């Protein structure tokens, strides 16, 4: 190689020659490394050398959020909020009392109030002030809001003396392992609101049954059939005989069977009530009630009991859900009561039954109807005439038969008459359907009627708990089961 070529080679790879490529001044790694010693050391000149810090006690270095070669962040960034203001100290409230003190003897020690209590507090509930506002912020520091507490309704008694039995249940009825489905609860409570009326119903075991461990013989059933304005509400109340062992079962069967019958015919019954067809209502409900008692007699035969040993009184109330219809229909068989509270006084609107001698009219089949005429006998055959029922006997061979033993069967009790009443309610009325255990003290103890009238005369009907307490209002001498159904008209 020539001398000229060697010079070119030396100029290209000479280490002291600067790089010919374009660079960014002051933004290379070497420049940052070279500027670091100048930034950490002080200006040149005389002075003591900086004292080196112990790496074990030195605080950790603060690292930057990002490296110099990283791109800046993009997008929204969050910043810390301003510091919270310091709380303003509040002055301690000062309790001021209006008690008069004698300047010589000082305050009466018997009038000193306990710490943390208001000496003027009585049967009122004070509303505590806001702790963030002191007396100086209020327009009137002595202003307090007092809310009166409602008077509780307790199941007390009316009359000259309290009843002998305890007011709470004592003994439970005897249960059998294979018949647990026949158990009945001590108390049944129900309620509803449809149209313009409010319904409350309760059935409670009597004090005597609670003490002796006997089941509740009253049965209560509430049911709604249909929807909207065509819906029909049925309330059935049944009371079993006190002397029968299975009286509670008979009462439950009566309520269930009449509810099934009404449920199958609820559309027709609801239409008859709203259109005012009273005759069709009475005949139809009478037929459904007779079928129910026919089933009770059949169930008594299955159990090997007499019909009067497995029966119950039955009283029902039909309330349409249509707000434009205020007709209330009562029907049933047996004792009890139907009362109406109007203008603060009770009215006994139980349907009156006619006297047995006052019943007139043509004879009906099975009650005084004449026997059917006998057919003419055939001349060639000597046979006895047909019986009154139309049964033909065998040929008369002239053989005399010995008379059978004389058996006198007991005369069945007369059938209970059917009760029916359809009435139109007025705004403010209260209709009460009662079992015999509640109807008897309502008629026999005027203090009970007055107390219930005072409690139910309010515009708003009582709640379920208050209605139960009203139903349990005890009266001396009346310890049977109680069932009551009340309907308040708006």
Tab-separated table of C-alpha atoms in Angstrom, residues 14-274:
chain	number	residue	atom	x	y	z
A	14	UNK	CA	-7.701	7.260	14.652
A	15	UNK	CA	-9.048	7.048	18.251
A	16	UNK	CA	-8.531	10.760	18.876
A	17	UNK	CA	-10.673	11.797	15.912
A	18	UNK	CA	-14.290	12.640	16.688
A	19	UNK	CA	-17.138	10.573	15.348
A	20	UNK	CA	-18.455	11.805	12.039
A	21	UNK	CA	-22.059	10.594	12.687
A	22	UNK	CA	-24.604	13.251	13.746
A	23	UNK	CA	-25.343	13.119	17.472
A	24	UNK	CA	-27.576	14.943	19.897
A	25	UNK	CA	-25.448	17.174	22.033
A	26	UNK	CA	-25.728	16.535	25.806
A	27	UNK	CA	-28.184	13.640	25.602
A	28	UNK	CA	-25.927	10.600	25.469
A	29	UNK	CA	-25.091	8.147	28.211
A	30	UNK	CA	-21.506	9.345	28.316
A	31	UNK	CA	-22.622	12.938	28.799
A	32	UNK	CA	-24.877	11.953	31.746
A	33	UNK	CA	-22.067	9.948	33.297
A	34	UNK	CA	-19.612	12.833	32.914
A	35	UNK	CA	-22.045	15.376	34.398
A	36	UNK	CA	-22.726	13.264	37.501
A	37	UNK	CA	-19.420	14.077	39.295
A	38	UNK	CA	-19.875	17.784	38.620
A	39	UNK	CA	-23.378	17.754	40.132
A	40	UNK	CA	-22.397	15.893	43.348
A	41	UNK	CA	-19.253	17.925	44.114
A	42	UNK	CA	-19.163	21.565	45.205
A	43	UNK	CA	-17.490	24.414	43.412
A	44	UNK	CA	-13.702	24.324	43.269
A	45	UNK	CA	-11.928	26.211	45.984
A	46	UNK	CA	-10.571	25.875	49.486
A	47	UNK	CA	-12.795	24.335	52.144
A	48	UNK	CA	-13.331	21.145	54.121
A	49	UNK	CA	-14.097	18.070	52.178
A	50	UNK	CA	-17.721	16.837	52.424
A	51	UNK	CA	-18.224	14.165	55.044
A	52	UNK	CA	-19.176	10.851	53.607
A	53	UNK	CA	-22.447	9.426	54.965
A	54	UNK	CA	-22.659	5.990	56.411
A	55	UNK	CA	-24.475	3.804	53.894
A	56	UNK	CA	-26.091	1.895	56.765
A	57	UNK	CA	-27.826	5.001	58.194
A	58	UNK	CA	-28.319	6.982	54.996
A	59	UNK	CA	-31.945	7.237	53.801
A	60	UNK	CA	-32.827	5.356	50.663
A	61	UNK	CA	-32.442	7.419	47.500
A	62	UNK	CA	-35.549	8.819	45.915
A	63	UNK	CA	-35.968	7.210	42.550
A	64	UNK	CA	-37.627	9.143	39.709
A	65	UNK	CA	-40.980	8.015	38.445
A	66	UNK	CA	-39.507	7.083	35.104
A	67	UNK	CA	-36.115	6.760	33.447
A	68	UNK	CA	-34.823	9.556	31.215
A	69	UNK	CA	-35.134	7.410	28.142
A	70	UNK	CA	-38.770	6.394	28.798
A	71	UNK	CA	-41.560	8.170	26.980
A	72	UNK	CA	-43.827	10.418	29.055
A	73	UNK	CA	-47.098	8.922	30.342
A	74	UNK	CA	-50.223	9.403	28.259
A	75	UNK	CA	-53.837	9.477	29.397
A	76	UNK	CA	-55.506	10.913	32.490
A	77	UNK	CA	-53.521	11.210	35.677
A	78	UNK	CA	-54.829	11.415	39.255
A	79	UNK	CA	-53.529	13.885	41.779
A	80	UNK	CA	-53.968	13.866	45.563
A	81	UNK	CA	-56.730	16.090	46.926
A	82	UNK	CA	-56.232	19.077	49.204
A	83	UNK	CA	-55.592	18.345	52.870
A	84	UNK	CA	-58.599	18.158	55.189
A	85	UNK	CA	-59.218	21.232	57.337
A	86	UNK	CA	-58.420	20.970	60.998
A	87	UNK	CA	-61.499	20.220	63.199
A	88	UNK	CA	-62.921	23.191	65.021
A	89	UNK	CA	-63.009	22.564	68.781
A	90	UNK	CA	-66.554	22.527	70.192
A	91	UNK	CA	-67.514	23.931	73.539
A	92	UNK	CA	-68.918	21.453	76.094
A	93	UNK	CA	-72.701	21.759	76.455
A	94	UNK	CA	-73.899	23.165	79.715
A	95	UNK	CA	-76.922	21.537	81.357
A	96	UNK	CA	-79.249	24.193	82.704
A	97	UNK	CA	-81.965	23.336	85.188
A	98	UNK	CA	-84.882	25.389	86.345
A	99	UNK	CA	-84.918	23.963	89.873
A	100	UNK	CA	-85.503	26.601	92.520
A	101	UNK	CA	-82.786	26.665	95.171
A	102	UNK	CA	-82.718	28.325	98.517
A	103	UNK	CA	-79.679	30.639	98.841
A	104	UNK	CA	-79.249	29.593	102.475
A	105	UNK	CA	-79.863	25.847	102.398
A	106	UNK	CA	-78.858	25.121	98.780
A	107	UNK	CA	-80.577	22.689	96.459
A	108	UNK	CA	-82.770	19.960	97.853
A	109	UNK	CA	-80.794	16.686	97.832
A	110	UNK	CA	-83.948	14.753	96.968
A	111	UNK	CA	-84.317	16.691	93.733
A	112	UNK	CA	-80.852	15.987	92.395
A	113	UNK	CA	-80.933	14.270	89.033
A	114	UNK	CA	-78.780	11.313	88.102
A	115	UNK	CA	-75.888	12.103	85.810
A	116	UNK	CA	-76.768	11.706	82.160
A	117	UNK	CA	-80.534	11.927	82.702
A	118	UNK	CA	-83.021	14.719	82.328
A	119	UNK	CA	-84.813	15.464	85.627
A	120	UNK	CA	-87.955	16.518	83.759
A	121	UNK	CA	-88.135	13.327	81.690
A	122	UNK	CA	-91.390	11.446	82.131
A	123	UNK	CA	-93.396	9.141	79.870
A	124	UNK	CA	-91.960	10.930	76.811
A	125	UNK	CA	-89.119	10.209	74.432
A	126	UNK	CA	-86.713	13.132	73.822
A	127	UNK	CA	-85.072	13.518	70.447
A	128	UNK	CA	-81.302	13.876	70.923
A	129	UNK	CA	-79.741	16.984	69.285
A	130	UNK	CA	-77.181	16.748	66.536
A	131	UNK	CA	-73.691	16.439	68.131
A	132	UNK	CA	-72.177	18.603	65.393
A	133	UNK	CA	-74.289	21.598	66.378
A	134	UNK	CA	-74.023	23.198	69.771
A	135	UNK	CA	-76.513	25.303	71.690
A	136	UNK	CA	-75.101	28.454	70.184
A	137	UNK	CA	-76.150	27.336	66.669
A	138	UNK	CA	-79.783	26.617	67.616
A	139	UNK	CA	-82.351	29.407	67.417
A	140	UNK	CA	-83.771	28.380	70.803
A	141	UNK	CA	-81.602	26.319	73.133
A	142	UNK	CA	-84.552	25.298	75.334
A	143	UNK	CA	-86.641	23.873	72.444
A	144	UNK	CA	-87.167	20.073	72.720
A	145	UNK	CA	-89.326	17.799	70.561
A	146	UNK	CA	-91.330	15.265	72.593
A	147	UNK	CA	-93.089	12.247	71.054
A	148	UNK	CA	-95.809	10.514	73.127
A	149	UNK	CA	-95.584	6.735	73.414
A	150	UNK	CA	-98.689	4.753	72.335
A	151	UNK	CA	-100.692	3.074	75.055
A	152	UNK	CA	-100.101	-0.702	74.859
A	153	UNK	CA	-103.081	-3.029	74.649
A	154	UNK	CA	-102.844	-5.779	77.215
A	155	UNK	CA	-105.072	-8.833	77.379
A	156	UNK	CA	-106.788	-7.777	80.608
A	157	UNK	CA	-110.281	-8.527	81.888
A	158	UNK	CA	-113.588	-6.782	82.408
A	159	UNK	CA	-115.978	-7.317	85.261
A	160	UNK	CA	-115.926	-7.133	89.031
A	161	UNK	CA	-113.092	-9.648	89.545
A	162	UNK	CA	-110.442	-11.395	87.451
A	163	UNK	CA	-111.129	-14.879	86.065
A	164	UNK	CA	-109.979	-17.945	87.941
A	165	UNK	CA	-107.820	-19.404	85.162
A	166	UNK	CA	-104.442	-18.039	84.186
A	167	UNK	CA	-104.325	-15.778	81.132
A	168	UNK	CA	-101.612	-17.798	79.381
A	169	UNK	CA	-101.621	-21.430	78.137
A	170	UNK	CA	-100.733	-24.046	80.742
A	171	UNK	CA	-100.947	-27.543	79.229
A	172	UNK	CA	-100.699	-28.840	75.669
A	173	UNK	CA	-103.146	-31.368	74.214
A	174	UNK	CA	-102.135	-35.027	74.127
A	175	UNK	CA	-100.532	-36.056	70.828
A	176	UNK	CA	-100.463	-39.531	69.263
A	177	UNK	CA	-97.562	-40.553	66.993
A	178	UNK	CA	-99.731	-41.712	64.104
A	179	UNK	CA	-102.150	-38.767	64.224
A	180	UNK	CA	-99.909	-35.715	64.288
A	181	UNK	CA	-101.790	-34.190	61.369
A	182	UNK	CA	-104.834	-33.813	63.624
A	183	UNK	CA	-103.085	-31.406	66.008
A	184	UNK	CA	-104.406	-27.855	66.142
A	185	UNK	CA	-102.544	-24.793	67.305
A	186	UNK	CA	-103.524	-22.720	70.330
A	187	UNK	CA	-104.084	-19.498	68.349
A	188	UNK	CA	-104.843	-18.645	64.721
A	189	UNK	CA	-104.523	-15.071	63.418
A	190	UNK	CA	-105.184	-13.733	59.916
A	191	UNK	CA	-106.048	-10.527	58.117
A	192	UNK	CA	-106.420	-8.899	54.712
A	193	UNK	CA	-107.637	-5.761	52.922
A	194	UNK	CA	-109.794	-5.805	49.784
A	195	UNK	CA	-111.702	-2.995	48.203
A	196	UNK	CA	-113.145	-0.745	50.896
A	197	UNK	CA	-112.981	-3.229	53.773
A	198	UNK	CA	-110.289	-4.473	56.158
A	199	UNK	CA	-110.529	-8.005	57.537
A	200	UNK	CA	-109.245	-9.251	60.906
A	201	UNK	CA	-109.774	-12.837	62.115
A	202	UNK	CA	-108.582	-14.612	65.264
A	203	UNK	CA	-109.327	-17.929	67.000
A	204	UNK	CA	-108.030	-18.538	70.536
A	205	UNK	CA	-108.232	-21.605	72.769
A	206	UNK	CA	-110.341	-21.003	75.856
A	207	UNK	CA	-108.964	-20.656	79.366
A	208	UNK	CA	-110.595	-23.915	80.429
A	209	UNK	CA	-109.088	-25.879	77.523
A	210	UNK	CA	-105.692	-24.309	78.158
A	211	UNK	CA	-105.761	-25.411	81.773
A	212	UNK	CA	-107.014	-28.960	81.102
A	213	UNK	CA	-104.789	-29.604	78.081
A	214	UNK	CA	-107.681	-29.965	75.616
A	215	UNK	CA	-107.484	-28.998	71.930
A	216	UNK	CA	-109.146	-25.901	70.527
A	217	UNK	CA	-112.599	-26.924	69.290
A	218	UNK	CA	-113.141	-23.788	67.208
A	219	UNK	CA	-111.939	-23.817	63.610
A	220	UNK	CA	-111.196	-20.794	61.409
A	221	UNK	CA	-110.623	-20.713	57.654
A	222	UNK	CA	-110.037	-17.681	55.430
A	223	UNK	CA	-109.795	-18.040	51.648
A	224	UNK	CA	-109.953	-15.905	48.501
A	225	UNK	CA	-111.338	-17.280	45.243
A	226	UNK	CA	-110.909	-15.518	41.920
A	227	UNK	CA	-109.020	-12.391	40.888
A	228	UNK	CA	-109.539	-8.628	40.629
A	229	UNK	CA	-113.111	-7.341	41.052
A	230	UNK	CA	-114.630	-10.812	40.626
A	231	UNK	CA	-112.735	-12.207	43.626
A	232	UNK	CA	-114.722	-13.502	46.594
A	233	UNK	CA	-113.428	-13.703	50.182
A	234	UNK	CA	-114.810	-16.474	52.393
A	235	UNK	CA	-114.408	-16.673	56.167
A	236	UNK	CA	-115.722	-19.867	57.799
A	237	UNK	CA	-116.054	-20.337	61.573
A	238	UNK	CA	-117.023	-23.704	63.063
A	239	UNK	CA	-117.397	-24.749	66.704
A	240	UNK	CA	-117.417	-28.388	67.757
A	241	UNK	CA	-119.481	-29.864	70.543
A	242	UNK	CA	-117.882	-29.572	73.955
A	243	UNK	CA	-118.875	-33.118	74.983
A	244	UNK	CA	-117.508	-34.835	71.841
A	245	UNK	CA	-113.950	-36.129	71.827
A	246	UNK	CA	-113.317	-35.421	68.137
A	247	UNK	CA	-115.084	-32.067	68.101
A	248	UNK	CA	-112.023	-30.221	66.757
A	249	UNK	CA	-111.845	-32.627	63.794
A	250	UNK	CA	-115.512	-32.138	62.954
A	251	UNK	CA	-115.100	-28.360	63.040
A	252	UNK	CA	-112.072	-28.510	60.749
A	253	UNK	CA	-113.904	-30.790	58.292
A	254	UNK	CA	-116.919	-28.473	58.204
A	255	UNK	CA	-114.755	-25.453	57.351
A	256	UNK	CA	-112.829	-27.337	54.691
A	257	UNK	CA	-115.852	-28.829	52.944
A	258	UNK	CA	-117.862	-25.602	52.832
A	259	UNK	CA	-114.798	-23.798	51.461
A	260	UNK	CA	-114.414	-26.395	48.724
A	261	UNK	CA	-118.074	-26.054	47.787
A	262	UNK	CA	-117.942	-22.254	47.709
A	263	UNK	CA	-114.689	-22.317	45.742
A	264	UNK	CA	-116.222	-24.422	42.982
A	265	UNK	CA	-119.166	-22.002	42.663
A	266	UNK	CA	-117.406	-18.718	43.487
A	267	UNK	CA	-117.944	-17.181	40.028
A	268	UNK	CA	-121.729	-17.617	40.179
A	269	UNK	CA	-121.888	-16.536	43.826
A	270	UNK	CA	-119.846	-13.406	43.179
A	271	UNK	CA	-122.109	-12.452	40.282
A	272	UNK	CA	-125.266	-13.010	42.352
A	273	UNK	CA	-123.906	-10.832	45.163
A	274	UNK	CA	-122.969	-7.946	42.893
